[in-house]
Coordinates of C-alpha atoms and ligand atoms in Angstrom, one line a residue:
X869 CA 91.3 101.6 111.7
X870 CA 89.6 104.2 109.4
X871 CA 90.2 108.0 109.6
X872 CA 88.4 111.1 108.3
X873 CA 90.0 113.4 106.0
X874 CA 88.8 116.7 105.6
X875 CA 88.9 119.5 103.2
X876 CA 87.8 122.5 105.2
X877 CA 85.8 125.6 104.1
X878 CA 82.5 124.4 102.5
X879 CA 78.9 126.1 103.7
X880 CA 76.6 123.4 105.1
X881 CA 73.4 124.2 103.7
X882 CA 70.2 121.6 103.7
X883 CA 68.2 119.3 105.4
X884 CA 68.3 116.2 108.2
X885 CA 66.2 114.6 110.1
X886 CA 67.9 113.9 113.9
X887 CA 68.0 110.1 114.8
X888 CA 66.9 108.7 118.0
X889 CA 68.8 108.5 120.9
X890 CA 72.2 106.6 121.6
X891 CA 71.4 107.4 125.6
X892 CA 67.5 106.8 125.6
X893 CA 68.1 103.7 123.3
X894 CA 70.3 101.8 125.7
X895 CA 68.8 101.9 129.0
X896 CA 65.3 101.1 127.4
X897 CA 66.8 98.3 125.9
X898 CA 68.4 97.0 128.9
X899 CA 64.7 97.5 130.8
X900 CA 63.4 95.1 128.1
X901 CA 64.8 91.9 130.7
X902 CA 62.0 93.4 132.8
X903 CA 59.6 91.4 131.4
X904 CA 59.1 88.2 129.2
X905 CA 56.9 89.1 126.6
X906 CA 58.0 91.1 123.5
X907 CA 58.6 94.7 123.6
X908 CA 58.8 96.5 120.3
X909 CA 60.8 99.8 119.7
X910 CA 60.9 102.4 117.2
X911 CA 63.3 104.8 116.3
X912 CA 66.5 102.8 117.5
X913 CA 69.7 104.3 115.8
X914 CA 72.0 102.0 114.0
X915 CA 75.3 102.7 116.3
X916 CA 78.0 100.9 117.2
X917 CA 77.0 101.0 121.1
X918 CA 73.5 99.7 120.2
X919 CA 74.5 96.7 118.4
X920 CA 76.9 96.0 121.2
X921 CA 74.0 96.3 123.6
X922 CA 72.1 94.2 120.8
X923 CA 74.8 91.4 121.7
X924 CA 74.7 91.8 125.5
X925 CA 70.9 91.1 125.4
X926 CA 71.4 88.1 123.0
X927 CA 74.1 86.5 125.9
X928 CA 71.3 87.0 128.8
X929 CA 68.9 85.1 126.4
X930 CA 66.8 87.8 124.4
X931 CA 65.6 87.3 121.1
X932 CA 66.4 90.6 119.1
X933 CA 65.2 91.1 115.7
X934 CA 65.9 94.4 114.1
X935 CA 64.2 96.0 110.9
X936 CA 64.8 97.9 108.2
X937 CA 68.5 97.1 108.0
X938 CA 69.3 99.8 105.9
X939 CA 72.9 99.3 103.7
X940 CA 74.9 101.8 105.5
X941 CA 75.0 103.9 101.9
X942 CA 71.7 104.1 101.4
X943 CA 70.2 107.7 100.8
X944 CA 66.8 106.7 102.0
X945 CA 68.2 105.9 105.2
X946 CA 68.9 109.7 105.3
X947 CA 65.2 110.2 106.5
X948 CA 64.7 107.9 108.9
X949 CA 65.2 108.8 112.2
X950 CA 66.3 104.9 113.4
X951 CA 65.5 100.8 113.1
X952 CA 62.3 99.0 114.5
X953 CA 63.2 96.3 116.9
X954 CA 61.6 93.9 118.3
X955 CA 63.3 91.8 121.8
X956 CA 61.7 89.2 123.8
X957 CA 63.5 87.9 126.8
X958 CA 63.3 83.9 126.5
X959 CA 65.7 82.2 128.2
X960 CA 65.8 83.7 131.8
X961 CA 68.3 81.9 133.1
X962 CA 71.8 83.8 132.0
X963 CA 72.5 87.3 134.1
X964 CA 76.2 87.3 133.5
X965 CA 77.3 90.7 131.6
X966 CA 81.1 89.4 131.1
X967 CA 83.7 92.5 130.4
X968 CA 84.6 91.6 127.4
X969 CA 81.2 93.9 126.4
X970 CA 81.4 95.7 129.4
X971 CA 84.8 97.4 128.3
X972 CA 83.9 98.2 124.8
X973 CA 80.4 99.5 126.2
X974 CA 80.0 101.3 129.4
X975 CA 76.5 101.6 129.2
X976 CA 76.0 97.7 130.0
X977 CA 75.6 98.8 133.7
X978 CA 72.5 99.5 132.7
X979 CA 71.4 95.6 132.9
X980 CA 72.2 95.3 136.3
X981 CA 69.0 97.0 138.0
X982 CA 66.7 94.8 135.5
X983 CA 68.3 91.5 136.3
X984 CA 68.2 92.1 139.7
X985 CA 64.8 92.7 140.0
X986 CA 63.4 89.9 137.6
X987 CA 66.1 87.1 137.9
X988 CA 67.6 88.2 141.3
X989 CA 71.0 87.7 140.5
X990 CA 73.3 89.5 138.2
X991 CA 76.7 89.4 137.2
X992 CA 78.3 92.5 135.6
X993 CA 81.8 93.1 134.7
X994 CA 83.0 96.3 136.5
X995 CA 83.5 99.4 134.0
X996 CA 86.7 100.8 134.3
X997 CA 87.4 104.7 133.4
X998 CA 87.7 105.8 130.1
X999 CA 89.0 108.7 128.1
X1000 CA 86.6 111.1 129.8
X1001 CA 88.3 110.9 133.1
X1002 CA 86.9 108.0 136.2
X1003 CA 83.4 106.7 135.6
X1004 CA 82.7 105.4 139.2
X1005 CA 79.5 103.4 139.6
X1006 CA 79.4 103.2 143.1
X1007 CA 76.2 105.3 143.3
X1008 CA 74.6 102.3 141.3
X1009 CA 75.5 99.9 144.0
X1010 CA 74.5 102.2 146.8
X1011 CA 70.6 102.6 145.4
X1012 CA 70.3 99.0 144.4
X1013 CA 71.9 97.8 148.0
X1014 CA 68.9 99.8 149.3
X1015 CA 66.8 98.0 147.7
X1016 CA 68.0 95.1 149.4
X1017 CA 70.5 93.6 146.9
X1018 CA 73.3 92.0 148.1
X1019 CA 76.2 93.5 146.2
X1020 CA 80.1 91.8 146.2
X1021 CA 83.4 92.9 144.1
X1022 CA 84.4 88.9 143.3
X1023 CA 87.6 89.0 140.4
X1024 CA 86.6 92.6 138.4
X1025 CA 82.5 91.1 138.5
X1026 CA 80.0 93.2 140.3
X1027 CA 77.8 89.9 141.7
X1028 CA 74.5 90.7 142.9
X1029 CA 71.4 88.9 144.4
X1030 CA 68.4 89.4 146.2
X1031 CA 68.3 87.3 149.4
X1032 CA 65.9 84.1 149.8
X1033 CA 62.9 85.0 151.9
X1034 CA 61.9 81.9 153.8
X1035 CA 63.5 79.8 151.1
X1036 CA 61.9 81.1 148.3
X1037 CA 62.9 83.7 145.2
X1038 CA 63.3 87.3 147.0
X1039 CA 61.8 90.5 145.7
X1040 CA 63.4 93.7 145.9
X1041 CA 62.2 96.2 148.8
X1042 CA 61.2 99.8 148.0
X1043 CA 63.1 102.4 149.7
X1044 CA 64.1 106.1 150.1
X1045 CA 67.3 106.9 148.2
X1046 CA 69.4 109.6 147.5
X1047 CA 71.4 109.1 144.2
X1048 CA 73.6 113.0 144.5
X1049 CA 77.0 112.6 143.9
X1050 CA 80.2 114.9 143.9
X1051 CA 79.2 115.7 140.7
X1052 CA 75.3 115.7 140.7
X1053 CA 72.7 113.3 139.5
X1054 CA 73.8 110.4 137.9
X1055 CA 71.8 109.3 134.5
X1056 CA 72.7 105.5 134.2
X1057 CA 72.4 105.6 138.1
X1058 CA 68.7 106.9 138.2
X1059 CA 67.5 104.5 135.1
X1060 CA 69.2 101.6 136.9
X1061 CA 67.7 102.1 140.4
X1062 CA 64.6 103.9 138.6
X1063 CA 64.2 99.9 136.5
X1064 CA 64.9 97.7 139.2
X1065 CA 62.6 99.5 141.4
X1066 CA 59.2 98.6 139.2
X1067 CA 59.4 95.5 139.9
X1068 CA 60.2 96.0 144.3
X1069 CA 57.9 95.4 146.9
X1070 CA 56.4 98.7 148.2
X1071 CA 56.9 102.3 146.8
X1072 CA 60.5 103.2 146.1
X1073 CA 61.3 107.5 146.2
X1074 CA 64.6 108.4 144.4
X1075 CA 65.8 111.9 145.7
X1076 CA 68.3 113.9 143.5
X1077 CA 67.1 111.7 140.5
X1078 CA 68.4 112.9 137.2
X1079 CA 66.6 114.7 135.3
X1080 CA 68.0 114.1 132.0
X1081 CA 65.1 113.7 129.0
X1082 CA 66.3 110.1 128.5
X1083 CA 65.2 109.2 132.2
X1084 CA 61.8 110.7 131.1
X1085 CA 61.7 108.1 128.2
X1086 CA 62.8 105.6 130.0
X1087 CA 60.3 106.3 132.5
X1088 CA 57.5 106.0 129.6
X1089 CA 58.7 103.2 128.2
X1090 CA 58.7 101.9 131.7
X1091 CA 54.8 103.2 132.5
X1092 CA 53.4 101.4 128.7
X1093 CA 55.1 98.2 130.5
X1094 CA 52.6 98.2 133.5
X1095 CA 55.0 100.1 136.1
X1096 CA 53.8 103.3 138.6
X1097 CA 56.4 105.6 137.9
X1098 CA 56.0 109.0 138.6
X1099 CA 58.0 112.5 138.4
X1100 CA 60.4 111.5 136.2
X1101 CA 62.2 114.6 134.5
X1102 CA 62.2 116.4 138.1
X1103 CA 64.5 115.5 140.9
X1104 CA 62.6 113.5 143.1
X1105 CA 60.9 110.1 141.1
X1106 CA 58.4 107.9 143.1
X1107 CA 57.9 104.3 141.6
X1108 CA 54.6 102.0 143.1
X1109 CA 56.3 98.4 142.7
X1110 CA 54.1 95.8 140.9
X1111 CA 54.1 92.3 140.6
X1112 CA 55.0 91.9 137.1
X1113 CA 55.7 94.0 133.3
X1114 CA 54.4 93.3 130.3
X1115 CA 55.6 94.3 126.3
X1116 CA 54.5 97.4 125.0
X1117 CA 55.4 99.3 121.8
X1118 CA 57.9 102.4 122.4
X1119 CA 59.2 105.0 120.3
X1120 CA 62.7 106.3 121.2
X1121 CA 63.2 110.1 121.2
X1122 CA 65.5 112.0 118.9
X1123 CA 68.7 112.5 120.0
X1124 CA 69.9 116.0 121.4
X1125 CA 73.1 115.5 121.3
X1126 CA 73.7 114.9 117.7
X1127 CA 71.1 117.7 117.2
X1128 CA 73.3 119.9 119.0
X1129 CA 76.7 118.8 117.3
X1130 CA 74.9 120.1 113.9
X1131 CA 73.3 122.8 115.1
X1132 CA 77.0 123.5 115.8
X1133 CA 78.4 122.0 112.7
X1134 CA 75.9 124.8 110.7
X1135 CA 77.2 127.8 113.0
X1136 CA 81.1 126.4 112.3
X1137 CA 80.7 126.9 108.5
X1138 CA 78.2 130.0 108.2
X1139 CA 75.7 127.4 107.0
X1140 CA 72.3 127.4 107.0
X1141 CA 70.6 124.0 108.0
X1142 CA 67.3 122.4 108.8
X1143 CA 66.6 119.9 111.2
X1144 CA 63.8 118.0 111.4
X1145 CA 62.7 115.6 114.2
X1146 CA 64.7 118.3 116.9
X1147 CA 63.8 118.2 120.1
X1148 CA 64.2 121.3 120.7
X1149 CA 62.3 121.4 124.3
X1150 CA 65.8 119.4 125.2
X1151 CA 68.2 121.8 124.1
X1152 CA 67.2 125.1 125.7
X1153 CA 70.6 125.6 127.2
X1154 CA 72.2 124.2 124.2
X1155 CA 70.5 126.9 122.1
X1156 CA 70.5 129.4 124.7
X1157 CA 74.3 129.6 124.4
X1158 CA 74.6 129.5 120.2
X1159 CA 72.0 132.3 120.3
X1160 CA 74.4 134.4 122.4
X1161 CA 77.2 133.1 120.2
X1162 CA 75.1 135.1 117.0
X1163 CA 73.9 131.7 115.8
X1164 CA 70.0 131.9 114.4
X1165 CA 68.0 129.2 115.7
X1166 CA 64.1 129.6 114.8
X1167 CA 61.1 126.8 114.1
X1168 CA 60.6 125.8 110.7
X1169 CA 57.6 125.0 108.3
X1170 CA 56.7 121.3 108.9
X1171 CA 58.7 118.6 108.3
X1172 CA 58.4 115.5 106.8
X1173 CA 57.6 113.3 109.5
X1174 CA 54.3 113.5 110.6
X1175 CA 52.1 116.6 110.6
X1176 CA 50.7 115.9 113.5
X1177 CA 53.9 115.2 115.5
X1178 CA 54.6 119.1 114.9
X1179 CA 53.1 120.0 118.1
X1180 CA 55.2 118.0 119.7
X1181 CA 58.3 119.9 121.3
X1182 CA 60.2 117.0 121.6
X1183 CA 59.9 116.7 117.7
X1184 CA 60.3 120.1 116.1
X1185 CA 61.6 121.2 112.8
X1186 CA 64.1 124.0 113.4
X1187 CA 66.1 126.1 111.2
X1188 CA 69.9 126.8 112.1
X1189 CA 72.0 130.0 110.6
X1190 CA 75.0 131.7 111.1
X1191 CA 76.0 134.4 108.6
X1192 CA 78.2 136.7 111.2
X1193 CA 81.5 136.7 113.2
X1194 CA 81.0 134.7 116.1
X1195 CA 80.6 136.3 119.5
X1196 CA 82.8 134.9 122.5
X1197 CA 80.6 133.3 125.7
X1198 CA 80.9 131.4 129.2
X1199 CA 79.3 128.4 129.5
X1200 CA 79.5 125.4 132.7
X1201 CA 78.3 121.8 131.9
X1202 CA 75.7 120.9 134.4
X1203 CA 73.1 118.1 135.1
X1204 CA 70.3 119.0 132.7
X1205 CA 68.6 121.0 132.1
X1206 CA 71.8 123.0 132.2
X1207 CA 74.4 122.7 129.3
X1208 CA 75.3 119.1 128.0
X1209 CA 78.5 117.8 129.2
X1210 CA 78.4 115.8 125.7
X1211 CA 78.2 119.6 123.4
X1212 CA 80.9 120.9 125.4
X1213 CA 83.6 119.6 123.0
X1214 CA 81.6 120.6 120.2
X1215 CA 80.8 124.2 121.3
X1216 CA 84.9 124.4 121.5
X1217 CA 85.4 124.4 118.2
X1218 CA 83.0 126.7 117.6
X1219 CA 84.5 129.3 119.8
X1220 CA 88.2 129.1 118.9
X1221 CA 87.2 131.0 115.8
X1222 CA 84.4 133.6 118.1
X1223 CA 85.8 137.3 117.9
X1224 CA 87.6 137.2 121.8
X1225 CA 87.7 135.1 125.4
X1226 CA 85.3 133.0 126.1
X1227 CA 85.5 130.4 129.3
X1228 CA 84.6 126.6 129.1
X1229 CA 83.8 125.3 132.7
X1230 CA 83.4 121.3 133.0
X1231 CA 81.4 120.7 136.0
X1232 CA 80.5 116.8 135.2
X1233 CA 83.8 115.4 134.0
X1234 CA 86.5 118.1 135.0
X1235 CA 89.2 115.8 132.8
X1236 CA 87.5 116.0 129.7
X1237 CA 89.8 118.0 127.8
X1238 CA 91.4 115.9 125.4
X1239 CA 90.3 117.7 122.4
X1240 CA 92.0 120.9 123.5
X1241 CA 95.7 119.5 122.7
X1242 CA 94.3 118.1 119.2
X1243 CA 92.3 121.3 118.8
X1244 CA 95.9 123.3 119.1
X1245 CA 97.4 121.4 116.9
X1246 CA 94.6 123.4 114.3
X1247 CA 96.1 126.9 115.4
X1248 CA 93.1 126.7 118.3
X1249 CA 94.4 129.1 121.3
X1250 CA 93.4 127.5 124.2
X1251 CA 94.6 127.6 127.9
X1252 CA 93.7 124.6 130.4
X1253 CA 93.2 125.9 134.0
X1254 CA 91.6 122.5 135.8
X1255 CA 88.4 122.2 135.2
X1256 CA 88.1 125.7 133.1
X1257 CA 89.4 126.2 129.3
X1258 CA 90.0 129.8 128.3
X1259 CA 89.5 129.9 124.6
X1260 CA 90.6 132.8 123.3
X1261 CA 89.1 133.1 119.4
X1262 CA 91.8 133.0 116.5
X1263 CA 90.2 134.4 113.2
X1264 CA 91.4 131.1 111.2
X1265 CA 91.8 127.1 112.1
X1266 CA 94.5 125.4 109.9
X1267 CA 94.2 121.6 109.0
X1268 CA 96.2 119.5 110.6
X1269 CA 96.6 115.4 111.4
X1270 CA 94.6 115.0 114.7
X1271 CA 93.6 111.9 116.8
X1272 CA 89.7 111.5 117.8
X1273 CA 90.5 110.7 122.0
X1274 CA 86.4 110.1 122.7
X1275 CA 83.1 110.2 120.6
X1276 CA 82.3 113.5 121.5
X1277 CA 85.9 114.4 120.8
X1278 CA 85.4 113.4 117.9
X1279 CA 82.7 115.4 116.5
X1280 CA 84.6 118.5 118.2
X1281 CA 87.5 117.8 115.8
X1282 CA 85.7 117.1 112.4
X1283 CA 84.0 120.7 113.2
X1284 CA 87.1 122.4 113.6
X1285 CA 87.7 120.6 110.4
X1286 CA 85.3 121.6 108.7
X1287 CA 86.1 125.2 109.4
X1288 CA 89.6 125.1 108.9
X1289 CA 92.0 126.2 106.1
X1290 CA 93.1 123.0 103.8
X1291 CA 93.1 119.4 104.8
X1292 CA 92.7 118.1 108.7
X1293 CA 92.8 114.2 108.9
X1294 CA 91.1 112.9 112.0
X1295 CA 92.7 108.9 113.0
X1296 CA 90.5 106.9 115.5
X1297 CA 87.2 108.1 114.7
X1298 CA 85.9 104.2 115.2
X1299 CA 85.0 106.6 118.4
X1300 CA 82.7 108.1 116.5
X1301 CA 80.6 105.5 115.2
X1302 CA 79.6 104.6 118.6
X1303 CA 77.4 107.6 119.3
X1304 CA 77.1 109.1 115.1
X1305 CA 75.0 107.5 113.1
X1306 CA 76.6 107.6 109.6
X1307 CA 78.0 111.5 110.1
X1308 CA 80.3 111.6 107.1
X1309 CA 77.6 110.4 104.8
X1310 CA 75.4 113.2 106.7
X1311 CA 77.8 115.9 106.5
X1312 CA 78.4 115.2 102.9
X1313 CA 74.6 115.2 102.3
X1314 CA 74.9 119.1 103.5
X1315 CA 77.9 120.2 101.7
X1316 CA 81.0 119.2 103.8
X1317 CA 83.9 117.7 102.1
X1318 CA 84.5 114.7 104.1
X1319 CA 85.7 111.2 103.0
X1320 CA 86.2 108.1 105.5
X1321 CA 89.5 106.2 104.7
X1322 CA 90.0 102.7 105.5
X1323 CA 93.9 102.1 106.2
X1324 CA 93.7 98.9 103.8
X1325 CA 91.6 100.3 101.2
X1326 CA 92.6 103.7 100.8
X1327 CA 90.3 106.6 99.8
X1328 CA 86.7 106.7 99.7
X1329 CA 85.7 103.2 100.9
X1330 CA 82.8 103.1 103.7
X1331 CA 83.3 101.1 106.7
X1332 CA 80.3 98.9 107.0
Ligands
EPU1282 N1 79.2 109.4 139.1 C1 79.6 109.0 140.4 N2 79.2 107.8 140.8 C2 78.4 107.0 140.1 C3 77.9 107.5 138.9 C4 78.4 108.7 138.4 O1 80.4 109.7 141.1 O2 78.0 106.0 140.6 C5 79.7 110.7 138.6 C6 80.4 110.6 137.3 O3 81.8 110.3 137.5 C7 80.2 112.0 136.7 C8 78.8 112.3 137.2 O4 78.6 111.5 138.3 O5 81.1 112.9 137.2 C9 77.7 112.1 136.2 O6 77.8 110.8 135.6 P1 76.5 110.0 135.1 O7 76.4 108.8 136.0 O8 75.4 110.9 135.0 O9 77.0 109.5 133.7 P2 76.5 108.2 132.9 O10 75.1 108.0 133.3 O11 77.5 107.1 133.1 C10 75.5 109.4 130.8 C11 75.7 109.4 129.4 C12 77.0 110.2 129.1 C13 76.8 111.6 129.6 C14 76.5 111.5 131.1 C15 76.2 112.9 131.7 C16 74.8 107.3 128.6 C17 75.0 106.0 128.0 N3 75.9 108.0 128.9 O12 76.6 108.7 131.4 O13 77.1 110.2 127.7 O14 78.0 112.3 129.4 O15 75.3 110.7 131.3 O16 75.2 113.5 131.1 O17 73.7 107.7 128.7 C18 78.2 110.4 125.6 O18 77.2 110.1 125.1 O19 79.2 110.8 125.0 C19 78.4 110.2 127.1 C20 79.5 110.1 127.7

């Protein structure tokens, strides 16, 4: 298992260009079983969770063929914002998800909606919880039984068909359905019923749809396949069921959540960064609350990537600074476009060194906390009241041996790392390459002092 260690203090200053995203990237490539002709995608990131997803596809009989494998220590790689890859579904006949992916990914749900509706059966493990508290998918079930799927528990397997309709293959029913939960919207939830849905009979409305960007990509990679789906992005999606998709040619959107860990990353360490490919129309409450913090966030000259792509808000070059004690804030995780559950951890770090009190309220996971014991352990001072952390700013973190409990744990600890006094090693950080693409070669780019150790191999050594 390989660790991070860490040699705090060190300004990041420079340039990066954000990667595509982990959470647009795998329900798109789960609604490529919609269809069997090639569907070709751009701007994939090289992640541990995609290649997993990569496998998954492979087992339900997709070809995948990626390009531009890039060596993992390859500069160049540095400006490329992800892999071009190309899937065609050819042998139809395999819908079982089995758990041994389903546990290491929980994001294989997302290939239950798709089989569904083209095959009419599925068989997908059940996810159990993880490290960010219970991860129920019963909301899932619920919207895809209104479309008329049969649904059964059978031995830890979610089994799902469509019923015969006077002997022959069914089709999928459009319907009314109301995907709120306790906690809100539910992203996997509305691209799974969102998916299944192009292909039902009749017009399907999804009410309390999540409005995350990913679902709008989705939704577009969805509408260059041939499907009617409208108002994705607000809470109330209508999709016109057609007979059949076809391929199309789809380029991922950048990722917000890593460009929100290294917006934070920059304010952590006083630095001064630029990121290109931002989507900075996704991150309004993200920057919203550095901005209160003192953080500088402004738009840049133009990037590398195309000229033309400038006007595109989703793809923005921004400049990041932070050159002044930190100011405390509140901030709740909510549904977007509210603050990210997945920067909360991050923004943590950040203000256990602000000048005084702020308050962390999780409203999507109330149990994801596990950083705040690891963060203590750096001199953080931080008190746990349910579903609120009071953080109440220290002027300096000390290095310290920590353990990485989640990805976006993770990237919370190697920022308090970053910022601390001396050495922090961070064990378990194979969390990390599920959602990171490369970080440590990235931080390094900018500055930070940051090596990967492999247990065998000792200092220095990449994992590939
Ligand atoms: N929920 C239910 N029932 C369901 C589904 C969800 O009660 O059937 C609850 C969840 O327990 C949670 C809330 O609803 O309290 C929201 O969960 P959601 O379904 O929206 O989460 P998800 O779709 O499984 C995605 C991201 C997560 C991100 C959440 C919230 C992917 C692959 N995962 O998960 O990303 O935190 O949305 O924005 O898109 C991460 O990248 O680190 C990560 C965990």
């Amino acid at each position: 298992m390989d660790k991070f260690v860490i040699q705090g203090g060190h300004r990041l200053c420079g340039r990066l260009v954000v990667k595509g995203s982990k959470n647009a990237a795998l329900p798109i490539l789960a609604a490529t079983l919609l269809t069997d002709q090639p569907v070709h995608l751009h701007d994939v990131p090289a992640l541990a969770d995609i290649s997993s997803m990569f496998g998954l596809l492979r087992e339900l009989g997709c070809s995948v063929d990626v390009r531009n494998p890039v060596p993992t220590s390859d500069p160049a790689r540095m400006s490329i914002a992800g892999d071009t890859v190309h899937i065609r579904a050819e042998d139809e006949t395999r819908s079982h998800a089995r758990y041994d992916i389903v546990r290491t990914m929980r994001a294989s749900i997302c290939v239950l909606g798709p089989l569904l509706a083209r095959r009419g059966y599925a068989k997908v493990s059940m996810p159990g919880g993880c490290a960010i508290g219970d991860r129920p998918v019963d909301l899932h079930i619920r919207g895809l039984r209104a479309l008329g799927a049969e649904i059964n528990l059978d031995q830890g397997d979610i089994v799902a068909h469509v019923p015969k309709r006077g002997g022959k293959p069914g089709r999928l029913v459009g319907a009314r359905i109301f995907l709120g939960g306790p906690f809100g919207s539910t992203v996997l939830g509305t691209a799974n019923v969102m998916s299944a849905a192009t292909l039902a009979q009749g017009v399907t409305t999804i009410e309390c749809a999540a409005c995350e960007p990913e679902v709008v990509d989705l939704a577009n990679l969805l509408n260059a396949m041939g499907a009617k789906v409208h108002g994705a992005g607000s809470p109330r999606i209508t999709i016109e069921g057609v007979e059949s998709l076809g391929g199309a040619d789809h380029r991922v959107i950048p990722d917000r959540i890593e460009a929100g860990t290294y917006m934070c990353a920059a304010a952590i360490t006083n630095g001064d960064i630029t990121l290109e490919n931002c989507p900075m129309d996704a991150l309004m409450a993200v920057v919203d609350r550095l901005e209160a913090i003192g953080v500088v966030v402004t738009p840049s000259e133009t990037g590398r990537d195309a000229p033309a792509l400038e006007s595109d808000p989703m793809r923005t070059t921004v400049r990041v600074t932070c050159s002044r004690n930190l100011r405390p804030v509140e901030l709740t995780t909510q549904p977007h476009p509210g603050f990210p559950t997945d920067v909360q951890a991050q923004m943590m770090a950040l203000l256990t060194i602000a000048d005084g009190i702020s308050v962390i309220t999780e409203r999507i996971y109330p149990e994801r906390f596990l950083h705040v014991a690891e963060l203590s352990r750096m001199g953080a001072r931080i008190q746990r009241q349910g579903a609120t952390a009071v953080v109440s700013g220290t002027r300096r973190l000390i290095g310290a041996p920590v353990m990485a409990s989640d990805l976006r744990a993770s990237a919370c600890l190697i920022l308090a790392g970053m910022a601390a006094e001396g050495t922090t090693t961070i064990n378990r950080v194979y969390h990390l390459d599920r959602g990171y693409e490369q970080m440590e070669t990235r931080l390094r780019s900018l500055g930070a002092k940051i090596e990967r150790v492999s247990e065998k191999a000792g200092v220095g050594a990449e994992a590939v």
